[in-house]
Amino acid sequence: MDWKVPYIDLPLQFDNLKDELLEAMTRVMAEGSFILRQDVTAFEEQMAHFLGVKHVIGVNSGTDALYLSAKALELKEGDEVVTVAHSFIATLSAVIHQGAKPILVDIQEDFNMNLELVENAITEKTKAIIPVHLNGRLCQMDRLLEIAAKYNLTIIEDAAQALGAKFKGQAAGSFGLVGCFSVHPMKTLNCGGDGGFLSTNDDQIAEKLRLLRDHGQQKKTDLVCFGYNSRLDNLQAAILNVKFKYLPKWIARRRALAAMYAEALADLPLTLPPAPSAGDYFDTFNSYVIRSAYQKELVSFLGEKGVCAFVHIGKPLNHHKALGLPSFSIPVNEKICGEICSLPIYPEMTDEQAQYVIACVQEFFKDKQ
Ligand SMILES: *Cc1c(COP(=O)(O)O)cnc(C)c1O
């Protein structure tokens, strides 16, 4: 279908950057520089600088970033990891594949882990906490660091949706022992397929992650552990290096669009995400998620109007019966899943498109005040 306002517009992004992208891609192909070459190194260096961390390690997806973190931390059978059910499944599969057990705590109104509930979920078996910075908004990391320190737990940040987001001026991915990022096409910074990276300030963990992503090879001669093939492609890194220059501008544009939505939708019977100027938080709006009592009707109404809206997390992850996960008391999560709707938001979106989305949402709620 031809959307008036698509959910995101990758063809338009390509069109805008076509000359630069084709030049970078042609260079990589002409050189034959495909595996762990200079574009990967350049990407890792500039991303580390951007995040304010010592090390960035490119890998082949956000999922693998999470999985290699769990490996590097040597999570094992019987270990427990405190996290949330309001996320993408990869957050949990990283834990499950190590034989460890995810313990799911409820979320709060901003869609992130409710930190009041974390201490109760901690047992003698708890090894780590995985906060998910959903929709480009960080968890309250000062409080979470205190809890982790008190119980001697490691923090793995699932920052897949939070590149460039900050809490008290500090970047997502720079609080925990490791941060896990995705550059999947649906994320704020995206490549031409799958890709991801890890961030850390810990030299030893960085070394371990570098080994794990590349078959345990040290300097191409020694094999020092059994690893994986989880490298970020050099071609993808070259694409990312082109797009990276625009990231601050793209984030600013997402925040401006979020501010437009926030102002125009404020009086409707909707719950809006926190506005972009809210205090300690610098949110990047990887998604703009509104809540109402009319989830399905709203999504289909917008669809008929040519506006592509989505329900991204239709139910808590542990409600997918086939996965065999236990139940947890997560009433807020359950309620929110029945209310959420992600509106289109992407840097190339025009003011006119945003106004059109707003007009459609207003029309939907006209007889529902
Ligand atoms: C996208 C995403 C991932 C996984 O990233 P991929 O690159 O798609 O593997 C993990 N966690 C969250 C919260 C995500 O949004």
mmCIF file of C-alpha atoms and ligand atoms in Angstrom:
data_model
loop_
_atom_site.group_PDB
_atom_site.id
_atom_site.type_symbol
_atom_site.label_atom_id
_atom_site.label_comp_id
_atom_site.label_asym_id
_atom_site.label_seq_id
_atom_site.Cartn_x
_atom_site.Cartn_y
_atom_site.Cartn_z
ATOM 1 C CA MET A 1 0.000 0.000 0.000
ATOM 2 C CA ASP A 2 1.072 3.560 -0.672
ATOM 3 C CA TRP A 3 1.110 5.303 2.680
ATOM 4 C CA LYS A 4 0.529 9.033 2.996
ATOM 5 C CA VAL A 5 2.739 8.757 6.054
ATOM 6 C CA PRO A 6 4.785 5.547 6.214
ATOM 7 C CA TYR A 7 6.046 4.314 9.572
ATOM 8 C CA ILE A 8 9.603 5.096 8.498
ATOM 9 C CA ASP A 9 10.951 6.035 5.053
ATOM 10 C CA LEU A 10 14.188 4.216 4.254
ATOM 11 C CA PRO A 11 13.901 4.693 0.458
ATOM 12 C CA LEU A 12 13.751 8.463 1.020
ATOM 13 C CA GLN A 13 16.718 8.310 3.394
ATOM 14 C CA PHE A 14 18.665 6.457 0.718
ATOM 15 C CA ASP A 15 17.638 8.965 -1.918
ATOM 16 C CA ASN A 16 18.834 11.870 0.258
ATOM 17 C CA LEU A 17 22.243 10.266 0.875
ATOM 18 C CA LYS A 18 22.578 8.388 -2.393
ATOM 19 C CA ASP A 19 25.812 9.977 -3.667
ATOM 20 C CA GLU A 20 27.682 9.548 -0.398
ATOM 21 C CA LEU A 21 26.397 6.020 0.211
ATOM 22 C CA LEU A 22 27.128 4.778 -3.296
ATOM 23 C CA GLU A 23 30.607 6.247 -3.130
ATOM 24 C CA ALA A 24 31.352 4.504 0.180
ATOM 25 C CA MET A 25 29.867 1.200 -0.957
ATOM 26 C CA THR A 26 31.689 1.315 -4.284
ATOM 27 C CA ARG A 27 34.993 1.996 -2.546
ATOM 28 C CA VAL A 28 34.569 -0.992 -0.215
ATOM 29 C CA MET A 29 33.600 -3.295 -3.086
ATOM 30 C CA ALA A 30 36.437 -2.047 -5.306
ATOM 31 C CA GLU A 31 38.985 -2.537 -2.517
ATOM 32 C CA GLY A 32 37.575 -5.904 -1.521
ATOM 33 C CA SER A 33 37.691 -4.788 2.137
ATOM 34 C CA PHE A 34 35.001 -6.925 3.668
ATOM 35 C CA ILE A 35 35.922 -8.422 7.030
ATOM 36 C CA LEU A 36 37.076 -6.378 10.046
ATOM 37 C CA ARG A 37 38.733 -3.711 7.941
ATOM 38 C CA GLN A 38 39.296 0.008 8.357
ATOM 39 C CA ASP A 39 35.641 1.043 8.122
ATOM 40 C CA VAL A 40 34.780 -1.163 11.100
ATOM 41 C CA THR A 41 37.668 0.274 13.096
ATOM 42 C CA ALA A 42 36.703 3.831 12.143
ATOM 43 C CA PHE A 43 33.085 3.155 13.133
ATOM 44 C CA GLU A 44 34.126 1.685 16.475
ATOM 45 C CA GLU A 45 36.394 4.634 17.235
ATOM 46 C CA GLN A 46 33.915 7.356 16.422
ATOM 47 C CA MET A 47 31.077 5.563 18.197
ATOM 48 C CA ALA A 48 33.202 5.145 21.339
ATOM 49 C CA HIS A 49 33.899 8.875 21.254
ATOM 50 C CA PHE A 50 30.204 9.678 20.727
ATOM 51 C CA LEU A 51 29.129 7.525 23.686
ATOM 52 C CA GLY A 52 32.010 8.558 25.921
ATOM 53 C CA VAL A 53 33.232 4.985 26.446
ATOM 54 C CA LYS A 54 36.634 3.320 26.032
ATOM 55 C CA HIS A 55 35.606 0.514 23.697
ATOM 56 C CA VAL A 56 33.057 -0.156 20.995
ATOM 57 C CA ILE A 57 32.961 -3.585 19.345
ATOM 58 C CA GLY A 58 31.000 -4.032 16.113
ATOM 59 C CA VAL A 59 28.943 -7.225 15.840
ATOM 60 C CA ASN A 60 26.404 -8.590 13.398
ATOM 61 C CA SER A 61 23.211 -7.675 15.279
ATOM 62 C CA GLY A 62 21.790 -6.234 18.459
ATOM 63 C CA THR A 63 20.697 -9.747 19.327
ATOM 64 C CA ASP A 64 24.284 -11.004 19.139
ATOM 65 C CA ALA A 65 25.451 -8.017 21.192
ATOM 66 C CA LEU A 66 23.135 -9.213 23.976
ATOM 67 C CA TYR A 67 24.068 -12.845 23.513
ATOM 68 C CA LEU A 68 27.832 -12.231 23.494
ATOM 69 C CA SER A 69 27.423 -10.108 26.636
ATOM 70 C CA ALA A 70 25.712 -12.993 28.400
ATOM 71 C CA LYS A 71 28.551 -15.278 27.191
ATOM 72 C CA ALA A 72 31.289 -12.878 28.254
ATOM 73 C CA LEU A 73 29.709 -12.620 31.709
ATOM 74 C CA GLU A 74 29.617 -16.421 31.839
ATOM 75 C CA LEU A 75 25.962 -16.568 32.796
ATOM 76 C CA LYS A 76 25.119 -20.205 33.382
ATOM 77 C CA GLU A 77 22.374 -22.623 34.295
ATOM 78 C CA GLY A 78 20.724 -21.680 37.560
ATOM 79 C CA ASP A 79 21.709 -18.000 37.354
ATOM 80 C CA GLU A 80 18.933 -15.465 37.453
ATOM 81 C CA VAL A 81 18.774 -12.235 35.496
ATOM 82 C CA VAL A 82 16.320 -9.471 36.386
ATOM 83 C CA THR A 83 14.758 -7.821 33.357
ATOM 84 C CA VAL A 84 11.378 -6.929 31.804
ATOM 85 C CA ALA A 85 8.724 -8.573 29.611
ATOM 86 C CA HIS A 86 8.096 -5.306 27.758
ATOM 87 C CA SER A 87 10.845 -5.600 25.152
ATOM 88 C CA PHE A 88 11.912 -7.331 21.974
ATOM 89 C CA ILE A 89 12.399 -11.077 22.500
ATOM 90 C CA ALA A 90 16.192 -10.897 22.024
ATOM 91 C CA THR A 91 16.527 -9.451 25.547
ATOM 92 C CA LEU A 92 15.293 -12.754 26.944
ATOM 93 C CA SER A 93 16.775 -15.177 24.420
ATOM 94 C CA ALA A 94 20.283 -13.957 25.340
ATOM 95 C CA VAL A 95 19.592 -15.129 28.891
ATOM 96 C CA ILE A 96 17.785 -18.348 27.918
ATOM 97 C CA HIS A 97 20.523 -19.492 25.505
ATOM 98 C CA GLN A 98 22.963 -19.465 28.421
ATOM 99 C CA GLY A 99 20.624 -21.680 30.430
ATOM 100 C CA ALA A 100 19.949 -18.822 32.838
ATOM 101 C CA LYS A 101 16.517 -17.712 34.023
ATOM 102 C CA PRO A 102 14.931 -14.340 33.265
ATOM 103 C CA ILE A 103 13.054 -12.865 36.235
ATOM 104 C CA LEU A 104 10.564 -10.356 34.894
ATOM 105 C CA VAL A 105 9.571 -7.254 36.834
ATOM 106 C CA ASP A 106 6.774 -4.852 35.971
ATOM 107 C CA ILE A 107 7.215 -1.624 34.052
ATOM 108 C CA GLN A 108 6.100 1.900 34.871
ATOM 109 C CA GLU A 109 4.273 4.609 32.933
ATOM 110 C CA ASP A 110 7.302 5.496 30.779
ATOM 111 C CA PHE A 111 7.484 1.837 29.563
ATOM 112 C CA ASN A 112 10.732 1.109 31.410
ATOM 113 C CA MET A 113 11.526 -1.196 34.347
ATOM 114 C CA ASN A 114 9.930 -0.109 37.614
ATOM 115 C CA LEU A 115 12.991 0.169 39.849
ATOM 116 C CA GLU A 116 10.893 0.006 43.016
ATOM 117 C CA LEU A 117 10.299 -3.654 42.197
ATOM 118 C CA VAL A 118 13.867 -4.694 41.409
ATOM 119 C CA GLU A 119 15.120 -5.367 44.935
ATOM 120 C CA ASN A 120 12.242 -7.764 45.601
ATOM 121 C CA ALA A 121 13.160 -9.755 42.505
ATOM 122 C CA ILE A 122 16.766 -10.263 43.607
ATOM 123 C CA THR A 123 17.728 -13.621 45.160
ATOM 124 C CA GLU A 124 20.997 -15.373 45.948
ATOM 125 C CA LYS A 125 21.000 -16.669 42.384
ATOM 126 C CA THR A 126 20.765 -13.253 40.735
ATOM 127 C CA LYS A 127 23.829 -12.408 38.639
ATOM 128 C CA ALA A 128 22.797 -9.529 36.434
ATOM 129 C CA ILE A 129 20.168 -6.929 35.623
ATOM 130 C CA ILE A 130 19.222 -6.073 32.042
ATOM 131 C CA PRO A 131 17.460 -2.697 31.872
ATOM 132 C CA VAL A 132 15.862 -2.032 28.486
ATOM 133 C CA HIS A 133 15.905 1.641 27.486
ATOM 134 C CA LEU A 134 12.718 1.423 25.458
ATOM 135 C CA ASN A 135 11.687 3.864 22.715
ATOM 136 C CA GLY A 136 14.844 5.957 23.173
ATOM 137 C CA ARG A 137 14.396 6.708 26.881
ATOM 138 C CA LEU A 138 16.795 5.573 29.574
ATOM 139 C CA CYS A 139 15.919 3.820 32.783
ATOM 140 C CA GLN A 140 16.747 5.842 35.895
ATOM 141 C CA MET A 141 20.331 4.673 35.883
ATOM 142 C CA ASP A 142 21.693 6.331 39.044
ATOM 143 C CA ARG A 143 19.161 4.411 41.140
ATOM 144 C CA LEU A 144 19.768 1.166 39.248
ATOM 145 C CA LEU A 145 23.541 1.465 39.691
ATOM 146 C CA GLU A 146 22.984 1.825 43.455
ATOM 147 C CA ILE A 147 20.891 -1.343 43.558
ATOM 148 C CA ALA A 148 23.419 -3.266 41.455
ATOM 149 C CA ALA A 149 26.283 -2.132 43.691
ATOM 150 C CA LYS A 150 24.387 -3.072 46.853
ATOM 151 C CA TYR A 151 23.891 -6.665 45.659
ATOM 152 C CA ASN A 152 27.089 -6.945 43.636
ATOM 153 C CA LEU A 153 25.274 -7.446 40.326
ATOM 154 C CA THR A 154 26.356 -6.723 36.771
ATOM 155 C CA ILE A 155 24.332 -4.457 34.513
ATOM 156 C CA ILE A 156 23.932 -5.227 30.816
ATOM 157 C CA GLU A 157 22.118 -2.353 29.126
ATOM 158 C CA ASP A 158 19.786 -3.234 26.270
ATOM 159 C CA ALA A 159 20.297 0.084 24.502
ATOM 160 C CA ALA A 160 19.120 -1.193 21.095
ATOM 161 C CA GLN A 161 16.511 1.592 20.917
ATOM 162 C CA ALA A 162 18.459 4.246 22.775
ATOM 163 C CA LEU A 163 21.469 5.340 20.740
ATOM 164 C CA GLY A 164 22.182 8.966 21.648
ATOM 165 C CA ALA A 165 19.730 9.033 24.560
ATOM 166 C CA LYS A 166 21.049 10.357 27.863
ATOM 167 C CA PHE A 167 20.295 10.343 31.567
ATOM 168 C CA LYS A 168 21.770 13.258 33.543
ATOM 169 C CA GLY A 169 23.995 14.010 30.572
ATOM 170 C CA GLN A 170 25.447 10.504 30.315
ATOM 171 C CA ALA A 171 24.866 8.310 27.262
ATOM 172 C CA ALA A 172 22.929 5.049 27.127
ATOM 173 C CA GLY A 173 25.403 2.192 27.001
ATOM 174 C CA SER A 174 27.967 3.919 29.234
ATOM 175 C CA PHE A 175 26.447 3.028 32.627
ATOM 176 C CA GLY A 176 26.558 -0.760 32.759
ATOM 177 C CA LEU A 177 29.432 -3.186 32.339
ATOM 178 C CA VAL A 178 28.309 -3.457 28.721
ATOM 179 C CA GLY A 179 25.823 -1.708 26.468
ATOM 180 C CA CYS A 180 24.146 -3.516 23.567
ATOM 181 C CA PHE A 181 23.084 -1.625 20.452
ATOM 182 C CA SER A 182 21.350 -2.452 17.188
ATOM 183 C CA VAL A 183 21.677 -0.775 13.803
ATOM 184 C CA HIS A 184 18.790 -2.749 12.299
ATOM 185 C CA PRO A 185 16.766 -0.789 9.696
ATOM 186 C CA MET A 186 14.110 0.069 12.320
ATOM 187 C CA LYS A 187 16.601 1.865 14.578
ATOM 188 C CA THR A 188 17.603 5.529 14.610
ATOM 189 C CA LEU A 189 21.012 4.772 13.073
ATOM 190 C CA ASN A 190 20.658 1.939 10.609
ATOM 191 C CA CYS A 191 22.691 0.023 8.051
ATOM 192 C CA GLY A 192 21.694 -2.029 5.001
ATOM 193 C CA GLY A 193 20.564 -5.106 6.916
ATOM 194 C CA ASP A 194 21.562 -6.540 10.265
ATOM 195 C CA GLY A 195 24.217 -4.999 12.449
ATOM 196 C CA GLY A 196 24.956 -4.089 16.041
ATOM 197 C CA PHE A 197 27.674 -3.136 18.482
ATOM 198 C CA LEU A 198 28.734 -3.301 22.105
ATOM 199 C CA SER A 199 30.078 -0.574 24.363
ATOM 200 C CA THR A 200 32.182 -0.969 27.502
ATOM 201 C CA ASN A 201 34.761 0.805 29.652
ATOM 202 C CA ASP A 202 36.219 -2.513 30.834
ATOM 203 C CA ASP A 203 39.417 -3.559 29.012
ATOM 204 C CA GLN A 204 39.099 -7.236 29.858
ATOM 205 C CA ILE A 205 35.457 -7.544 28.825
ATOM 206 C CA ALA A 206 36.261 -5.665 25.603
ATOM 207 C CA GLU A 207 39.021 -8.148 24.798
ATOM 208 C CA LYS A 208 36.739 -11.076 25.544
ATOM 209 C CA LEU A 209 33.977 -9.666 23.332
ATOM 210 C CA ARG A 210 36.418 -9.093 20.474
ATOM 211 C CA LEU A 211 37.505 -12.728 20.729
ATOM 212 C CA LEU A 212 33.962 -14.065 20.944
ATOM 213 C CA ARG A 213 32.795 -12.186 17.841
ATOM 214 C CA ASP A 214 35.674 -13.545 15.739
ATOM 215 C CA HIS A 215 36.184 -17.269 16.437
ATOM 216 C CA GLY A 216 38.416 -16.701 19.453
ATOM 217 C CA GLN A 217 41.174 -15.520 17.125
ATOM 218 C CA GLN A 218 43.892 -13.359 18.593
ATOM 219 C CA LYS A 219 46.000 -11.466 16.070
ATOM 220 C CA LYS A 220 44.962 -13.985 13.364
ATOM 221 C CA THR A 221 47.413 -16.596 14.627
ATOM 222 C CA ASP A 222 46.393 -17.830 18.057
ATOM 223 C CA LEU A 223 43.062 -19.361 18.918
ATOM 224 C CA VAL A 224 42.425 -18.635 22.570
ATOM 225 C CA CYS A 225 38.770 -19.682 23.024
ATOM 226 C CA PHE A 226 35.816 -21.082 21.092
ATOM 227 C CA GLY A 227 34.065 -18.104 19.615
ATOM 228 C CA TYR A 228 31.448 -17.237 17.033
ATOM 229 C CA ASN A 229 31.208 -15.557 13.676
ATOM 230 C CA SER A 230 29.486 -12.352 14.711
ATOM 231 C CA ARG A 231 31.407 -9.575 12.996
ATOM 232 C CA LEU A 232 29.957 -6.301 11.781
ATOM 233 C CA ASP A 233 30.470 -6.325 7.987
ATOM 234 C CA ASN A 234 32.903 -3.727 6.725
ATOM 235 C CA LEU A 235 30.363 -2.764 4.043
ATOM 236 C CA GLN A 236 27.770 -2.090 6.746
ATOM 237 C CA ALA A 237 30.319 -0.099 8.739
ATOM 238 C CA ALA A 238 31.022 2.054 5.672
ATOM 239 C CA ILE A 239 27.276 2.762 5.365
ATOM 240 C CA LEU A 240 27.086 3.546 9.075
ATOM 241 C CA ASN A 241 30.030 5.950 8.859
ATOM 242 C CA VAL A 242 28.168 7.941 6.201
ATOM 243 C CA LYS A 243 24.929 8.021 8.190
ATOM 244 C CA PHE A 244 26.651 8.665 11.509
ATOM 245 C CA LYS A 245 27.386 12.267 10.511
ATOM 246 C CA TYR A 246 23.646 12.927 10.409
ATOM 247 C CA LEU A 247 22.804 11.241 13.707
ATOM 248 C CA PRO A 248 22.690 14.400 15.886
ATOM 249 C CA LYS A 249 20.499 16.105 13.294
ATOM 250 C CA TRP A 250 18.237 13.067 13.049
ATOM 251 C CA ILE A 251 17.863 12.883 16.821
ATOM 252 C CA ALA A 252 17.034 16.603 16.951
ATOM 253 C CA ARG A 253 14.400 16.096 14.269
ATOM 254 C CA ARG A 254 12.827 13.151 16.120
ATOM 255 C CA ARG A 255 12.657 15.286 19.269
ATOM 256 C CA ALA A 256 11.088 18.168 17.334
ATOM 257 C CA LEU A 257 8.440 15.842 15.882
ATOM 258 C CA ALA A 258 7.785 14.407 19.349
ATOM 259 C CA ALA A 259 7.317 17.966 20.651
ATOM 260 C CA MET A 260 4.791 18.647 17.877
ATOM 261 C CA TYR A 261 2.848 15.509 18.749
ATOM 262 C CA ALA A 262 3.037 16.264 22.470
ATOM 263 C CA GLU A 263 1.621 19.741 22.072
ATOM 264 C CA ALA A 264 -1.094 18.914 19.559
ATOM 265 C CA LEU A 265 -2.364 15.729 21.203
ATOM 266 C CA ALA A 266 -2.265 16.931 24.819
ATOM 267 C CA ASP A 267 -6.009 17.461 25.223
ATOM 268 C CA LEU A 268 -7.182 14.152 23.798
ATOM 269 C CA PRO A 269 -8.131 11.140 25.950
ATOM 270 C CA LEU A 270 -4.676 9.669 25.396
ATOM 271 C CA THR A 271 -1.620 9.013 27.508
ATOM 272 C CA LEU A 272 1.424 10.497 25.792
ATOM 273 C CA PRO A 273 5.056 9.577 26.374
ATOM 274 C CA PRO A 274 7.085 12.071 28.450
ATOM 275 C CA ALA A 275 7.687 15.274 26.479
ATOM 276 C CA PRO A 276 11.193 15.796 25.011
ATOM 277 C CA SER A 277 12.286 18.454 27.486
ATOM 278 C CA ALA A 278 11.715 16.450 30.653
ATOM 279 C CA GLY A 279 14.506 17.180 33.198
ATOM 280 C CA ASP A 280 17.160 14.489 33.658
ATOM 281 C CA TYR A 281 16.146 12.666 30.505
ATOM 282 C CA PHE A 282 17.290 13.296 26.949
ATOM 283 C CA ASP A 283 14.971 11.023 24.951
ATOM 284 C CA THR A 284 15.576 10.189 21.309
ATOM 285 C CA PHE A 285 12.147 8.813 20.303
ATOM 286 C CA ASN A 286 13.178 5.734 18.389
ATOM 287 C CA SER A 287 9.384 5.251 18.639
ATOM 288 C CA TYR A 288 6.566 7.593 19.628
ATOM 289 C CA VAL A 289 4.133 5.468 21.597
ATOM 290 C CA ILE A 290 0.732 6.752 22.671
ATOM 291 C CA ARG A 291 -1.816 4.919 24.835
ATOM 292 C CA SER A 292 -5.583 4.870 24.680
ATOM 293 C CA ALA A 293 -8.586 2.675 25.368
ATOM 294 C CA TYR A 294 -9.065 2.291 21.596
ATOM 295 C CA GLN A 295 -5.867 0.555 20.484
ATOM 296 C CA LYS A 296 -7.111 -1.592 17.601
ATOM 297 C CA GLU A 297 -9.717 0.896 16.364
ATOM 298 C CA LEU A 298 -7.117 3.657 16.313
ATOM 299 C CA VAL A 299 -4.536 1.619 14.390
ATOM 300 C CA SER A 300 -7.067 0.584 11.757
ATOM 301 C CA PHE A 301 -8.572 4.091 11.499
ATOM 302 C CA LEU A 302 -5.097 5.529 10.902
ATOM 303 C CA GLY A 303 -4.401 2.770 8.379
ATOM 304 C CA GLU A 304 -7.518 3.709 6.406
ATOM 305 C CA LYS A 305 -6.283 7.306 6.379
ATOM 306 C CA GLY A 306 -2.932 6.224 4.962
ATOM 307 C CA VAL A 307 -1.009 6.596 8.229
ATOM 308 C CA CYS A 308 1.075 3.557 9.136
ATOM 309 C CA ALA A 309 0.769 3.011 12.898
ATOM 310 C CA PHE A 310 1.721 -0.144 14.801
ATOM 311 C CA VAL A 311 1.310 -2.086 17.988
ATOM 312 C CA HIS A 312 4.907 -3.105 18.584
ATOM 313 C CA ILE A 313 4.547 -5.151 21.743
ATOM 314 C CA GLY A 314 1.115 -6.749 21.627
ATOM 315 C CA LYS A 315 1.589 -8.720 24.831
ATOM 316 C CA PRO A 316 4.259 -9.225 27.490
ATOM 317 C CA LEU A 317 6.960 -11.611 26.226
ATOM 318 C CA ASN A 318 6.119 -14.296 28.777
ATOM 319 C CA HIS A 319 2.517 -14.414 27.527
ATOM 320 C CA HIS A 320 3.687 -16.156 24.328
ATOM 321 C CA LYS A 321 2.699 -19.628 25.535
ATOM 322 C CA ALA A 322 4.998 -21.613 23.225
ATOM 323 C CA LEU A 323 8.053 -20.103 24.919
ATOM 324 C CA GLY A 324 7.198 -21.824 28.175
ATOM 325 C CA LEU A 325 8.180 -18.881 30.363
ATOM 326 C CA PRO A 326 6.641 -18.705 33.837
ATOM 327 C CA SER A 327 4.132 -16.029 34.820
ATOM 328 C CA PHE A 328 5.050 -13.002 36.879
ATOM 329 C CA SER A 329 2.972 -10.305 38.489
ATOM 330 C CA ILE A 330 3.202 -7.552 35.866
ATOM 331 C CA PRO A 331 -0.215 -5.842 35.828
ATOM 332 C CA VAL A 332 1.013 -2.500 34.456
ATOM 333 C CA ASN A 333 2.804 -4.253 31.589
ATOM 334 C CA GLU A 334 -0.335 -6.264 30.776
ATOM 335 C CA LYS A 335 -2.539 -3.180 30.788
ATOM 336 C CA ILE A 336 -0.126 -1.074 28.712
ATOM 337 C CA CYS A 337 0.160 -3.758 26.003
ATOM 338 C CA GLY A 338 -3.579 -3.394 25.381
ATOM 339 C CA GLU A 339 -3.293 0.382 24.957
ATOM 340 C CA ILE A 340 -0.128 1.184 23.015
ATOM 341 C CA CYS A 341 0.095 2.437 19.451
ATOM 342 C CA SER A 342 3.317 3.654 17.792
ATOM 343 C CA LEU A 343 2.822 6.673 15.529
ATOM 344 C CA PRO A 344 5.114 7.296 12.543
ATOM 345 C CA ILE A 345 8.306 9.126 13.509
ATOM 346 C CA TYR A 346 11.465 9.397 11.408
ATOM 347 C CA PRO A 347 13.872 12.208 10.580
ATOM 348 C CA GLU A 348 12.720 12.672 6.978
ATOM 349 C CA MET A 349 9.093 13.163 8.056
ATOM 350 C CA THR A 350 7.863 16.645 7.104
ATOM 351 C CA ASP A 351 5.917 19.043 9.315
ATOM 352 C CA GLU A 352 2.993 18.580 6.925
ATOM 353 C CA GLN A 353 3.080 14.823 7.425
ATOM 354 C CA ALA A 354 3.171 15.246 11.199
ATOM 355 C CA GLN A 355 0.231 17.673 10.987
ATOM 356 C CA TYR A 356 -1.656 15.125 8.907
ATOM 357 C CA VAL A 357 -1.061 12.384 11.510
ATOM 358 C CA ILE A 358 -2.198 14.800 14.230
ATOM 359 C CA ALA A 359 -5.344 15.732 12.267
ATOM 360 C CA CYS A 360 -6.185 12.044 11.796
ATOM 361 C CA VAL A 361 -5.730 11.262 15.503
ATOM 362 C CA GLN A 362 -7.838 14.311 16.403
ATOM 363 C CA GLU A 363 -10.548 13.185 13.986
ATOM 364 C CA PHE A 364 -10.572 9.721 15.528
ATOM 365 C CA PHE A 365 -11.124 11.129 19.024
ATOM 366 C CA LYS A 366 -13.683 13.769 17.952
ATOM 367 C CA ASP A 367 -16.670 11.776 19.228
ATOM 368 C CA LYS A 368 -14.773 10.101 22.072
ATOM 369 C CA GLN A 369 -14.123 12.921 24.545
HETATM 370 C C1 LIG B 1 15.992 -4.231 17.965
HETATM 371 C C2 LIG B 1 16.137 -4.693 19.350
HETATM 372 C C3 LIG B 1 16.996 -5.752 19.714
HETATM 373 C C4 LIG B 1 17.680 -6.644 18.697
HETATM 374 O O1 LIG B 1 18.409 -6.015 17.736
HETATM 375 P P1 LIG B 1 18.662 -6.734 16.311
HETATM 376 O O2 LIG B 1 19.740 -5.907 15.708
HETATM 377 O O3 LIG B 1 17.371 -6.692 15.567
HETATM 378 O O4 LIG B 1 19.114 -8.126 16.574
HETATM 379 C C5 LIG B 1 17.146 -6.045 21.044
HETATM 380 N N1 LIG B 1 16.489 -5.369 22.000
HETATM 381 C C6 LIG B 1 15.643 -4.361 21.703
HETATM 382 C C7 LIG B 1 14.972 -3.620 22.801
HETATM 383 C C8 LIG B 1 15.431 -3.999 20.373
HETATM 384 O O5 LIG B 1 14.574 -3.012 20.085
#
